[in-house]
PDB file of C-alpha atoms in Angstrom:
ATOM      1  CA  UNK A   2      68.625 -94.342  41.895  1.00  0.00           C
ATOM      2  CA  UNK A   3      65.612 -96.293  42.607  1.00  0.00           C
ATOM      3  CA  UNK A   4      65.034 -94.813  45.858  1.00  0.00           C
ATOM      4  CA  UNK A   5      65.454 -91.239  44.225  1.00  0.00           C
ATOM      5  CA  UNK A   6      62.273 -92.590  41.576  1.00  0.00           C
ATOM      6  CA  UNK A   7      60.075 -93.754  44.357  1.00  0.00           C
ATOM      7  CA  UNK A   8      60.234 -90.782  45.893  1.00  0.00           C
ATOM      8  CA  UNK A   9      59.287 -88.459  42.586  1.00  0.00           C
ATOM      9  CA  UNK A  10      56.485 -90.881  42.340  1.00  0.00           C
ATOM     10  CA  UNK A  11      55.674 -90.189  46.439  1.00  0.00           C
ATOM     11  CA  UNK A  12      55.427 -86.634  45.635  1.00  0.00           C
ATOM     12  CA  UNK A  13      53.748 -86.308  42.628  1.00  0.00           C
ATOM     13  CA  UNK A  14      51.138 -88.290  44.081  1.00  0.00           C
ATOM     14  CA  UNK A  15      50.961 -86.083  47.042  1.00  0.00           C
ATOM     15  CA  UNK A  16      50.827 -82.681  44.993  1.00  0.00           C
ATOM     16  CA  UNK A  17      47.885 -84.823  42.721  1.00  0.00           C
ATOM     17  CA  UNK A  18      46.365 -85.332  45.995  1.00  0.00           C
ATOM     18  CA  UNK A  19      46.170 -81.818  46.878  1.00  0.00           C
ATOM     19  CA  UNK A  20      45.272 -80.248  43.682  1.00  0.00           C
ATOM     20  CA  UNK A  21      42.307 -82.696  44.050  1.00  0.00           C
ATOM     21  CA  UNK A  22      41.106 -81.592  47.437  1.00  0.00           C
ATOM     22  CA  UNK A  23      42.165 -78.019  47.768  1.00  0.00           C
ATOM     23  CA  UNK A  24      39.854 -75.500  45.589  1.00  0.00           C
ATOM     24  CA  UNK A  25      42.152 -72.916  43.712  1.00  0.00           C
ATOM     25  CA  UNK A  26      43.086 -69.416  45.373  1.00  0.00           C
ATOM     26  CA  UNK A  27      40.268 -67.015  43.759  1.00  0.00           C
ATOM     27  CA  UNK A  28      41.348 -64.552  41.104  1.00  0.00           C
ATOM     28  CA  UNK A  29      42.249 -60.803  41.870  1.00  0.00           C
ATOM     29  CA  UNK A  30      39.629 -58.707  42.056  1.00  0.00           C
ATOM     30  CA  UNK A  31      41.234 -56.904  38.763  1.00  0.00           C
ATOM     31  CA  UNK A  32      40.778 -60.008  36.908  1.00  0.00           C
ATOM     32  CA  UNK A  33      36.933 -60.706  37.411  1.00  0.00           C
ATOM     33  CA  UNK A  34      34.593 -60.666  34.868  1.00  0.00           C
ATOM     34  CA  UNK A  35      32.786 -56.995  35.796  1.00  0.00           C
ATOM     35  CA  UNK A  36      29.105 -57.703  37.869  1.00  0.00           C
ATOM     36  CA  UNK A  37      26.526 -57.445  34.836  1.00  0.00           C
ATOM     37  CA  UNK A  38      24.820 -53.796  35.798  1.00  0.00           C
ATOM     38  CA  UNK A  39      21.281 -53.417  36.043  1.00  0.00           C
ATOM     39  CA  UNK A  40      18.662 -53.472  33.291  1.00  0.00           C
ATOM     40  CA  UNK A  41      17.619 -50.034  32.669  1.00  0.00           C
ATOM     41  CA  UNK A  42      13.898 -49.061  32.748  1.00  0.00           C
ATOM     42  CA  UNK A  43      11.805 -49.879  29.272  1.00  0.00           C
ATOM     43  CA  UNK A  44      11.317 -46.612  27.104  1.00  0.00           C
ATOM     44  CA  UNK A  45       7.680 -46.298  26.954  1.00  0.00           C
ATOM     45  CA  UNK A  46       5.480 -43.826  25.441  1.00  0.00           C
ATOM     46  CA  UNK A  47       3.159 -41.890  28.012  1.00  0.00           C
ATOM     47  CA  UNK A  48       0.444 -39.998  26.388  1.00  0.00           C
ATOM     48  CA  UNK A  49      -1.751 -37.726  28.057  1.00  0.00           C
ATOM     49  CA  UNK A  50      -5.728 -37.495  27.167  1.00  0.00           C
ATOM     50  CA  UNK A  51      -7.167 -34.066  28.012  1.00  0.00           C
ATOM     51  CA  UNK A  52     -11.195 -34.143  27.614  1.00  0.00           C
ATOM     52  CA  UNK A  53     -13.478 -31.449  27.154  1.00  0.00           C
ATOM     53  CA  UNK A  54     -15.028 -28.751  29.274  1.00  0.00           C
ATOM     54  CA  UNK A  55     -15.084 -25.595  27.610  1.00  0.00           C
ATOM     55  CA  UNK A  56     -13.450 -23.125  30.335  1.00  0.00           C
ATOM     56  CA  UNK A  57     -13.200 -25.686  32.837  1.00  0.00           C
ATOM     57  CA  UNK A  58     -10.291 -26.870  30.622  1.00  0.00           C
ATOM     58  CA  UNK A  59      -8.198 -24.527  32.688  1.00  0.00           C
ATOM     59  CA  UNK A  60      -7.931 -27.319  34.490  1.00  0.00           C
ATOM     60  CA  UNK A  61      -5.334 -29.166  32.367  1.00  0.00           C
ATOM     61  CA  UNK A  62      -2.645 -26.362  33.217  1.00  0.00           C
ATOM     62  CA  UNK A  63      -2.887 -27.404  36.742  1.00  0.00           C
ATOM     63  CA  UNK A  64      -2.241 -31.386  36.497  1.00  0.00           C
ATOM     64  CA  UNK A  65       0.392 -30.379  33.712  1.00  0.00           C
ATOM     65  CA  UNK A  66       2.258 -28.343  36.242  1.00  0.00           C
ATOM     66  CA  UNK A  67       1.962 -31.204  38.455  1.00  0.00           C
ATOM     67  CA  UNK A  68       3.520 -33.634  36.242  1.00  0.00           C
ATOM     68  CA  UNK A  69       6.317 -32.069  35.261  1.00  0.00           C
ATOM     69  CA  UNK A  70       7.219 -31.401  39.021  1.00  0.00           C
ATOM     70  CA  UNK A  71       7.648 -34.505  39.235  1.00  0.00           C
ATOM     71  CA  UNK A  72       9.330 -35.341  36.087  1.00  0.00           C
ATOM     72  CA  UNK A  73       6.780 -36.876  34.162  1.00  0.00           C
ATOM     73  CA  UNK A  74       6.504 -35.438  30.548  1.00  0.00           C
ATOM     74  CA  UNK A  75       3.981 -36.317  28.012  1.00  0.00           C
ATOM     75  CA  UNK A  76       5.513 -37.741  24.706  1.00  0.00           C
ATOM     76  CA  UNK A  77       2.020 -37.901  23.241  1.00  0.00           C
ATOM     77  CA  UNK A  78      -1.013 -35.131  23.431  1.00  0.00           C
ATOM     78  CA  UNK A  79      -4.541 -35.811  22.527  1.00  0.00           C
ATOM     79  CA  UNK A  80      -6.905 -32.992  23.116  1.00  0.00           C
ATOM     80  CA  UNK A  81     -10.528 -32.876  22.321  1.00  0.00           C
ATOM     81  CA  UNK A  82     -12.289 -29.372  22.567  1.00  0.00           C
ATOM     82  CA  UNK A  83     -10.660 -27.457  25.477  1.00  0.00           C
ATOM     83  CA  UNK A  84      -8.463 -30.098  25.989  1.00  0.00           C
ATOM     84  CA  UNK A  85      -7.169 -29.694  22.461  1.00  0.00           C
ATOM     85  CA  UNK A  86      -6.216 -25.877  22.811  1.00  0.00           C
ATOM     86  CA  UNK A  87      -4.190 -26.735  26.253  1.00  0.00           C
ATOM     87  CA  UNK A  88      -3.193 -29.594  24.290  1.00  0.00           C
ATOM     88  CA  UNK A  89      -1.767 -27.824  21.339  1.00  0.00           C
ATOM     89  CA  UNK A  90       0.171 -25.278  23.039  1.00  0.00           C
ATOM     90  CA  UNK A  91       2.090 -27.684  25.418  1.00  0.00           C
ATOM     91  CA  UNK A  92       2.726 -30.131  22.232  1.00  0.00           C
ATOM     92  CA  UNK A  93       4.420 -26.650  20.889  1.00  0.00           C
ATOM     93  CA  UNK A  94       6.697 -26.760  23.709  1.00  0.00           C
ATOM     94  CA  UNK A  95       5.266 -24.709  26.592  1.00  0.00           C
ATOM     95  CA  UNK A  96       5.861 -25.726  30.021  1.00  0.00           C
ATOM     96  CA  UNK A  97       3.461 -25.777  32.458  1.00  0.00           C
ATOM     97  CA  UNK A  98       4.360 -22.855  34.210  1.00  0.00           C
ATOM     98  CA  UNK A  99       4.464 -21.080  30.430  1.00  0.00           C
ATOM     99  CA  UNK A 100       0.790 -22.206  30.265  1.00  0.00           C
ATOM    100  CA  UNK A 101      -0.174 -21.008  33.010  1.00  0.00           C
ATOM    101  CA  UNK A 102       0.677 -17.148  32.331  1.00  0.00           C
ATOM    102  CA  UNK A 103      -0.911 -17.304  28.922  1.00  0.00           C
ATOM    103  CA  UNK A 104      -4.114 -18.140  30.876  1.00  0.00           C
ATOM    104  CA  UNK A 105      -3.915 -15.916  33.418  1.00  0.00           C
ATOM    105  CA  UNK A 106      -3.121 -13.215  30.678  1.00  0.00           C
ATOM    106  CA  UNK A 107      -5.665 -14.397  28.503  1.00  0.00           C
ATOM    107  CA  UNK A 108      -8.806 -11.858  27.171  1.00  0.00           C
ATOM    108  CA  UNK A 109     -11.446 -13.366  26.642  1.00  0.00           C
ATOM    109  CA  UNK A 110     -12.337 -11.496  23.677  1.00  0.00           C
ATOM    110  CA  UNK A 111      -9.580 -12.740  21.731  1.00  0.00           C
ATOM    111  CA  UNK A 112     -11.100 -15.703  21.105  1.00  0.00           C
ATOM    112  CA  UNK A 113     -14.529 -14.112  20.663  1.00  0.00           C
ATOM    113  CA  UNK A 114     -15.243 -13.309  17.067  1.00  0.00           C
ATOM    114  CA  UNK A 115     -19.362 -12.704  17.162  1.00  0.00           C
ATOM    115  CA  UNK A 116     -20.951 -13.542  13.804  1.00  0.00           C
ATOM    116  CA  UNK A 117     -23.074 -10.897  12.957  1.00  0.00           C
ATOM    117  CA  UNK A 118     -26.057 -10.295  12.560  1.00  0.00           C
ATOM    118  CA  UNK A 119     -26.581 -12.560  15.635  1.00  0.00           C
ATOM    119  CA  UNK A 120     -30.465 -13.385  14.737  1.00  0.00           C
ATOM    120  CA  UNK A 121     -29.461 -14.738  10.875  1.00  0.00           C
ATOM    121  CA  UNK A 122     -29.395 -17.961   9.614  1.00  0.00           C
ATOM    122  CA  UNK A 123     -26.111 -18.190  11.210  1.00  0.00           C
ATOM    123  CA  UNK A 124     -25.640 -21.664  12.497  1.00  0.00           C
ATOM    124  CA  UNK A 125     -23.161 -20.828  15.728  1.00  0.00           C
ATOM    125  CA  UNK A 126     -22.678 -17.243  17.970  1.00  0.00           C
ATOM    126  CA  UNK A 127     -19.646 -17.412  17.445  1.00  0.00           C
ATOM    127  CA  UNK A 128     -17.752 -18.338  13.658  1.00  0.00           C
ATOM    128  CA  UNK A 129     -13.994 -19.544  15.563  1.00  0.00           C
ATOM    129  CA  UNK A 130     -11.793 -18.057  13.154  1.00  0.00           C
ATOM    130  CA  UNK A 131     -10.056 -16.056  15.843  1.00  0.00           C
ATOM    131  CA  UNK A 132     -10.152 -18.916  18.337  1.00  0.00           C
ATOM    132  CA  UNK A 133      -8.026 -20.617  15.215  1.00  0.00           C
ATOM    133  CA  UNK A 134      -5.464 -17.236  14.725  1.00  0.00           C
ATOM    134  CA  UNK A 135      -4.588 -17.511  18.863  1.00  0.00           C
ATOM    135  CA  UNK A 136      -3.480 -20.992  18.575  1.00  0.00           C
ATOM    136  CA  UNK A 137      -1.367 -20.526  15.336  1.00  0.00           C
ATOM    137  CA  UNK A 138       0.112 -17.561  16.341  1.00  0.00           C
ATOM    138  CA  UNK A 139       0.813 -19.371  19.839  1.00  0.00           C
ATOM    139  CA  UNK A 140       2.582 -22.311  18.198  1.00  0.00           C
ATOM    140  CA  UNK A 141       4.487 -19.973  16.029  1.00  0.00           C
ATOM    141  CA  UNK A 142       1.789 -21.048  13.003  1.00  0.00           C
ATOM    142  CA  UNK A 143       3.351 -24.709  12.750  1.00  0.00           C
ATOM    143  CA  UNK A 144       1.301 -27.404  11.394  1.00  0.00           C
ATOM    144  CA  UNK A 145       0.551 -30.349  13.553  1.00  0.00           C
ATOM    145  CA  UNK A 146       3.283 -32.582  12.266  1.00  0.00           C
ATOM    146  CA  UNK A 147       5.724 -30.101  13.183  1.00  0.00           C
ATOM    147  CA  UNK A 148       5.575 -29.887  16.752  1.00  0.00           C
ATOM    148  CA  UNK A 149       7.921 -30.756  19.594  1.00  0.00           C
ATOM    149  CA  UNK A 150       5.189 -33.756  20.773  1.00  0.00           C
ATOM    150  CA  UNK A 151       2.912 -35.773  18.894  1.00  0.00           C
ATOM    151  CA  UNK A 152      -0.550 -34.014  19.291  1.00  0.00           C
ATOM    152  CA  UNK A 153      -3.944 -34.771  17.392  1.00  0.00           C
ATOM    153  CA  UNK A 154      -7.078 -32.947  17.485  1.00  0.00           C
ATOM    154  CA  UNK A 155     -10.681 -34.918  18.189  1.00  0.00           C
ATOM    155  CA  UNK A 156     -13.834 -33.542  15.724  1.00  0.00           C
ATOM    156  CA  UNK A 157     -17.112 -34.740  14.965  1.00  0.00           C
ATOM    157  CA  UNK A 158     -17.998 -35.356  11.174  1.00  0.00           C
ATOM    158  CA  UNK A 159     -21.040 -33.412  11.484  1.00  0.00           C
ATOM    159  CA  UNK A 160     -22.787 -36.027   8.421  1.00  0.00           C
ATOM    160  CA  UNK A 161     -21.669 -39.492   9.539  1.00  0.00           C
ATOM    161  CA  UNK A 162     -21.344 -38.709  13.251  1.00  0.00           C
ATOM    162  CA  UNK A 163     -18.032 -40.347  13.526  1.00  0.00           C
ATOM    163  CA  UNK A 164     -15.086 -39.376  16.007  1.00  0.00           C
ATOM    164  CA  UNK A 165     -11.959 -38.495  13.638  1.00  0.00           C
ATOM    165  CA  UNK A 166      -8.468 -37.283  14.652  1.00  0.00           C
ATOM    166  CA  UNK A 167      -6.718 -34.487  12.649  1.00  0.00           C
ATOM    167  CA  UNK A 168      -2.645 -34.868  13.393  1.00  0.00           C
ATOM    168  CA  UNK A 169      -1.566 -33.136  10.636  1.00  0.00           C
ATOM    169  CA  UNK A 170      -2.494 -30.314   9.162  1.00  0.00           C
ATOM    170  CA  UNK A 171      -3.043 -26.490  10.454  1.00  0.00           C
ATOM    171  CA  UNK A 172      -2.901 -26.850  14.261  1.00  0.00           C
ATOM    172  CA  UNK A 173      -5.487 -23.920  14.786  1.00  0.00           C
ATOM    173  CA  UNK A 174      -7.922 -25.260  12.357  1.00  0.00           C
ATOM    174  CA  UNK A 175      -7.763 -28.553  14.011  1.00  0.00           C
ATOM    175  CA  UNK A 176      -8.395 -26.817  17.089  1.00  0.00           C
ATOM    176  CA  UNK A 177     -11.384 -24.480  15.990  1.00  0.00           C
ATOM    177  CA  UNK A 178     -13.293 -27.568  14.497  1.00  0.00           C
ATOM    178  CA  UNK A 179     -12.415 -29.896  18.036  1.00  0.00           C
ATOM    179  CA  UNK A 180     -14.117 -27.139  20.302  1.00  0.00           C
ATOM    180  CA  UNK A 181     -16.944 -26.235  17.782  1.00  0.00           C
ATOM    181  CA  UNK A 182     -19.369 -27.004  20.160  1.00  0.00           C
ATOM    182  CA  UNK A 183     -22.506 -26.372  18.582  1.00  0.00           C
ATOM    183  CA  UNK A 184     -25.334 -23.257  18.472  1.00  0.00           C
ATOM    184  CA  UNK A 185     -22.106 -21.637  20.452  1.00  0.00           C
ATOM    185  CA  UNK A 186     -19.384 -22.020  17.494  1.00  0.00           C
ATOM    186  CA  UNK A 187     -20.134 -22.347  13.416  1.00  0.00           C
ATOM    187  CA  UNK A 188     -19.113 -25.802  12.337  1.00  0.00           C
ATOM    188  CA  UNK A 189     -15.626 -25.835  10.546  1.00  0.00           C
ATOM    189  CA  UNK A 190     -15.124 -27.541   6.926  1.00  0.00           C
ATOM    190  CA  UNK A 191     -12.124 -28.800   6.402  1.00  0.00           C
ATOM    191  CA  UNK A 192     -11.554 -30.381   2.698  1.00  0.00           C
ATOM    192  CA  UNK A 193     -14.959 -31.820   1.878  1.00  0.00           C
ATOM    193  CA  UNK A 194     -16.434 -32.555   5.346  1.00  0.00           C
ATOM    194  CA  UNK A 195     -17.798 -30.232   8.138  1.00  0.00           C
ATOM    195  CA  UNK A 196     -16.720 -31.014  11.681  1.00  0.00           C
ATOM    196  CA  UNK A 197     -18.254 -29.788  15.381  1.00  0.00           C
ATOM    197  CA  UNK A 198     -17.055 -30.395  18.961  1.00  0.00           C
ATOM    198  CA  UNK A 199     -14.994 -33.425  19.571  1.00  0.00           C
ATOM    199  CA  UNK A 200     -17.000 -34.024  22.889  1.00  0.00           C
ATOM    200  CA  UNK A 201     -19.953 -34.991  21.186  1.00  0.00           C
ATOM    201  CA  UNK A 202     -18.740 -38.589  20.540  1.00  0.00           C
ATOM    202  CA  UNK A 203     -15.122 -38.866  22.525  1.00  0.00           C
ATOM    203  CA  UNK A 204     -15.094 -36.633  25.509  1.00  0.00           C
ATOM    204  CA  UNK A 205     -11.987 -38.298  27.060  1.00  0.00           C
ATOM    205  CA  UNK A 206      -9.956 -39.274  24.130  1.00  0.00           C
ATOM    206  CA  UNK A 207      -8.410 -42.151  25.856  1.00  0.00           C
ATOM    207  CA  UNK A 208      -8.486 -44.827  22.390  1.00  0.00           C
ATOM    208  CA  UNK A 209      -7.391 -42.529  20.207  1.00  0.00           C
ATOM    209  CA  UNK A 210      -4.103 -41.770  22.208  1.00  0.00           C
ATOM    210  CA  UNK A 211      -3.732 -45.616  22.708  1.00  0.00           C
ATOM    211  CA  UNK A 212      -4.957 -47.567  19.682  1.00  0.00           C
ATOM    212  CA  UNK A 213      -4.231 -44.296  16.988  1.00  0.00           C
ATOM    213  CA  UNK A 214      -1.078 -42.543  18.388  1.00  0.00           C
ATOM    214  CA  UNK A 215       0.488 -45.753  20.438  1.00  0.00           C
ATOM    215  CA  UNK A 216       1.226 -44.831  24.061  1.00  0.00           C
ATOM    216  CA  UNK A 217       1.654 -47.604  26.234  1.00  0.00           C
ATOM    217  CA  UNK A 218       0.727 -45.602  29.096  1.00  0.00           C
ATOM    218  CA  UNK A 219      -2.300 -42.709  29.109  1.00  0.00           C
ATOM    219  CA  UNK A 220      -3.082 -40.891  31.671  1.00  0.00           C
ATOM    220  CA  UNK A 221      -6.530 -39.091  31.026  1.00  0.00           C
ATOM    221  CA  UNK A 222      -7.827 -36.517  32.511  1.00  0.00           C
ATOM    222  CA  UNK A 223     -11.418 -35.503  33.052  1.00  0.00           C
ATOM    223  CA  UNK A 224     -13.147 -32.485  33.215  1.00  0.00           C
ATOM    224  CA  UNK A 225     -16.729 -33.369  32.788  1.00  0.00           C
ATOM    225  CA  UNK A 226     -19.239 -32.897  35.684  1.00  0.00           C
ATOM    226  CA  UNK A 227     -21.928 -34.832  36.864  1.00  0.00           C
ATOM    227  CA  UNK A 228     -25.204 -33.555  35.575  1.00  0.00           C
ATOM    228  CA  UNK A 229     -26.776 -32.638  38.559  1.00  0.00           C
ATOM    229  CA  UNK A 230     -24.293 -30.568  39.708  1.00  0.00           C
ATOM    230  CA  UNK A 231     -23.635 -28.749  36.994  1.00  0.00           C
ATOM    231  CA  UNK A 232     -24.240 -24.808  36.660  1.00  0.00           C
ATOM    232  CA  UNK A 233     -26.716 -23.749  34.462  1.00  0.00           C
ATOM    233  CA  UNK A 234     -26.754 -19.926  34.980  1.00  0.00           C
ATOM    234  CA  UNK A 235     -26.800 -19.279  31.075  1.00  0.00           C
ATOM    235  CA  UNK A 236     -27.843 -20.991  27.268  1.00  0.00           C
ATOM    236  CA  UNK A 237     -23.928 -21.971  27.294  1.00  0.00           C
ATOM    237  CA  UNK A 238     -24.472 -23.589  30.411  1.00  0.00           C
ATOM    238  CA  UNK A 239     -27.970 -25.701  29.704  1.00  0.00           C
ATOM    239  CA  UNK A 240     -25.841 -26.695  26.579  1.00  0.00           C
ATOM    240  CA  UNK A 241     -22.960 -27.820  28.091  1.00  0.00           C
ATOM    241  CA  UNK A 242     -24.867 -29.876  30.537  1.00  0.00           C
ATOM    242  CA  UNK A 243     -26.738 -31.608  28.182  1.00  0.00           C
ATOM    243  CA  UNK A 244     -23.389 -32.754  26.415  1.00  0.00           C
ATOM    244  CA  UNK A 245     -22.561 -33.761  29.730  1.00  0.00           C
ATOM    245  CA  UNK A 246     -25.582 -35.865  30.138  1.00  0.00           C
ATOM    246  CA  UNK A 247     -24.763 -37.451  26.923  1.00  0.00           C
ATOM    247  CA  UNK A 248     -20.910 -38.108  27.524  1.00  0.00           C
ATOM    248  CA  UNK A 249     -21.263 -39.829  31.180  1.00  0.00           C
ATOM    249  CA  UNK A 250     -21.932 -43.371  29.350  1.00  0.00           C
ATOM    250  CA  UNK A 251     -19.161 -42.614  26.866  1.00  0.00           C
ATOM    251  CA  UNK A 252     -17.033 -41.398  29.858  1.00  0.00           C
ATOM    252  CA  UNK A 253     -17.832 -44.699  31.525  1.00  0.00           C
ATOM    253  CA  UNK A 254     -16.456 -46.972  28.669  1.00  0.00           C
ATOM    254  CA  UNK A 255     -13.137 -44.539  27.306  1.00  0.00           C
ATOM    255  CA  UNK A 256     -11.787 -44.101  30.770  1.00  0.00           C
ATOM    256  CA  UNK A 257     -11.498 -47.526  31.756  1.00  0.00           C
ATOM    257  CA  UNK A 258      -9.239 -47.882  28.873  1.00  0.00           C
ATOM    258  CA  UNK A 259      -6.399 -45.104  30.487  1.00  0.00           C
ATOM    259  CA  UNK A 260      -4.114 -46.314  33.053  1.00  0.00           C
ATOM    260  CA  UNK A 261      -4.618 -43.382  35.692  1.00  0.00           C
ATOM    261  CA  UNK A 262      -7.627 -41.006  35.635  1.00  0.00           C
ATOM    262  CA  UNK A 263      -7.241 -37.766  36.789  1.00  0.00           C
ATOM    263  CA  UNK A 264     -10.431 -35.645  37.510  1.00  0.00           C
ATOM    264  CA  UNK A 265      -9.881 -32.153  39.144  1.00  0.00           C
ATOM    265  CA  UNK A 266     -12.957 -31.186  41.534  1.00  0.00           C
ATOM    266  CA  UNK A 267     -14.416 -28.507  39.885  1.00  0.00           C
ATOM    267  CA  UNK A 268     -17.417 -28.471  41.883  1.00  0.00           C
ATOM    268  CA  UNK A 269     -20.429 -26.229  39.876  1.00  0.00           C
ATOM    269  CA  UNK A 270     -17.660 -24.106  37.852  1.00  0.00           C
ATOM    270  CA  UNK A 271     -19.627 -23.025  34.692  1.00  0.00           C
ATOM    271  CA  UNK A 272     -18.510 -24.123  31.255  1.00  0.00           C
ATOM    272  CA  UNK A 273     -18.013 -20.142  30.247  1.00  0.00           C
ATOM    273  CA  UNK A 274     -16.483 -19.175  33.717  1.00  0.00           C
ATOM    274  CA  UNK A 275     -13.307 -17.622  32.628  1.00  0.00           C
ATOM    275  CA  UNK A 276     -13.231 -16.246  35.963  1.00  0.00           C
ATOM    276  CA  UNK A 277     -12.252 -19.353  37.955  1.00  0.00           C
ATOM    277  CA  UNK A 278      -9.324 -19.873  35.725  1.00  0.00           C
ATOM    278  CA  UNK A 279      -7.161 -19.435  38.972  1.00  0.00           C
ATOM    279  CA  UNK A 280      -8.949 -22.193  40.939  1.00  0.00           C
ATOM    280  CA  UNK A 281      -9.496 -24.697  38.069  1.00  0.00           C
ATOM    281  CA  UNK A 282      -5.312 -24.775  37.467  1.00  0.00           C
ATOM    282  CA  UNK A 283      -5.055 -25.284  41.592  1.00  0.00           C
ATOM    283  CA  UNK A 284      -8.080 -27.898  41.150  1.00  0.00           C
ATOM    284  CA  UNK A 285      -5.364 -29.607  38.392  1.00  0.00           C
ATOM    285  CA  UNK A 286      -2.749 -29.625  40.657  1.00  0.00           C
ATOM    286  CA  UNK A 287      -4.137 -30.923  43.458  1.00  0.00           C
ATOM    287  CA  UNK A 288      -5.775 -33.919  41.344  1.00  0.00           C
ATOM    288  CA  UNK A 289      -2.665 -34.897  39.950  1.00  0.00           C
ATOM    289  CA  UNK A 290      -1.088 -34.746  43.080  1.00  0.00           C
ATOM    290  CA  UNK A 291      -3.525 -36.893  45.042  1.00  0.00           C
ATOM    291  CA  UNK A 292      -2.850 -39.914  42.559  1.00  0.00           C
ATOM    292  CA  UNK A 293       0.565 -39.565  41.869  1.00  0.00           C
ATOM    293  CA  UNK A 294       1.462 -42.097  44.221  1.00  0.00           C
ATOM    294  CA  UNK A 295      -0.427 -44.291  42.263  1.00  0.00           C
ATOM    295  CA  UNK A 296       0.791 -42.932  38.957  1.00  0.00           C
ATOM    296  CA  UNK A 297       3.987 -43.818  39.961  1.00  0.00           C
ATOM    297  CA  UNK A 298       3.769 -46.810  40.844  1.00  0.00           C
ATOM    298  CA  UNK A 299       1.780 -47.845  37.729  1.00  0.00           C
ATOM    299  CA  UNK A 300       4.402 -46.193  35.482  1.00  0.00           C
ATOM    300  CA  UNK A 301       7.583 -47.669  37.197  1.00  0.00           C
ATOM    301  CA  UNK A 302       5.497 -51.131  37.282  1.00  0.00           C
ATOM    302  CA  UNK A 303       5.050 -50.494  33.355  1.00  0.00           C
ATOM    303  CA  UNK A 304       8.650 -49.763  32.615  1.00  0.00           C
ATOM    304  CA  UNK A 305      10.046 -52.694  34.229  1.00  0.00           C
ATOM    305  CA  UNK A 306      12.352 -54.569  31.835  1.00  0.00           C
TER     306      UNK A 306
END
């Protein structure tokens, strides 16, 4: 009997022995806790500045196309004169591709209402009102608020000078009052204040699509010329120019602001070209293309978790 005890003690010390030396056989694979999967990227809101330039705005078509080639859609649109009539129709929900028939399709002299007489007191050539009826019957006459993207509209308050942004409201009216550029188009009064061309104090509207509409990533696009290398074969020209001469330190301050920069070369394509529509939406294209590498990378780098 005391034999049979010793050796119960002998081999529960032995099986203590090995429990104590010998790690336990690893669970089935069944019964592990499931690898934790990968954070997926941060939602951020990309916004898209489009500056002014008259008919050079074609432009914007182009580096829209390019985008959304490569999957990159706008959840924000801030346009200020030409760049807010490319701006409002894609915030309605055309594609690029849909923006770029329109233009090719477009007549000029739908957007051309001539106030008359032409040698009054009238204070533009042209009073905008049909300029206003294209983009509301483009966006199916839907007020600002409604459409599929946030979009807002740059003016000048023609007393104080000030940059405002219209996002609500009648989307054509907005429009009209952003690309009043004036001695071309009337000013535009809108409740109790008159507003001109957007370009005269934010020609890129980079802060207003960060600091007013909140995108954490803007991607502006410029379509402004240098001075000296702009055309000046008419008045509309020699006006345009001179806003250009007074934008370039304005330029210089708003586009640091925007993550990526996009400027098409547009070489000496007149403000009132309407010809070169064609080869400002390639010039779009290929500028967006060139720095999409680096677009990329900034965005991916942005919605790391």
């Amino acid at each position: 009997m005391l034999s049979r005890r010793i050796s119960l003690i002998a081999l529960g010390a032995v099986l203590l022995a090995s429990c104590g030396s010998t790690p336990p056989a690893p669970a089935p694979a069944a019964l592990r806790a499931p690898a934790a999967p990968p954070a997926p990227p941060r939602k951020i809101k990309i916004g898209l500045a489009l500056g002014g330039g008259a008919a050079r705005g074609f432009a914007h078509i182009g580096v829209i196309k390019a985008l959304e080639a490569q999957g990159i859609h706008a959840d924000i649109v801030v346009g200020t004169s030409a760049g807010s009539v490319v701006g409002a129709l894609y915030a309605s929900g055309y594609s690029g591709f849909a923006l770029q028939k329109i233009a090719l399709d477009m007549d000029e002299a739908t957007i051309s209402d001539w106030a008359m007489p032409l040698f009054s007191s009238s204070t533009g050539l042209l009073k905008g009102e049909a300029l206003q009826n294209y983009v509301n019957k483009a966006v199916n006459h839907l007020p600002m608020e409604k459409l599929k993207k946030r979009f807002g509209a740059v003016v000048t308050d023609l007393k104080t000078g000030e940059a405002v942004m219209f996002d609500k409201g009648n989307t054509g009216m907005a429009v009209r009052a952003s690309s009043a550029v004036p001695s071309v188009f009337q000013p535009v009064k809108i409740g109790a204040r008159t507003y001109v061309d957007g370009g005269l104090v934010a020609p890129v509207p980079v802060k207003f699509t960060r600091e007013n509409m909140g995108a954490d990533f803007v991607i502006a696009v410029n379509i402004s010329t240098q001075a000296d290398t702009q055309a000046t074969a008419s008045s509309v020209d020699v006006l345009m120019q001179t806003f250009s001469i007074m934008g370039q330190r304005l330029n210089h301050f708003e586009l640091k602001e925007a993550d990526v920069v996009i400027a098409p070369a547009l070489g000496k394509m007149g403000s009132a070209d309407f010809t070169g529509r064609n080869l400002a939406i390639l010039a779009g294209e290929q500028a967006a293309a060139a720095v999409m590498p680096q677009l990329k990378a900034k965005l991916a780098a942005k919605q790391r978790p």
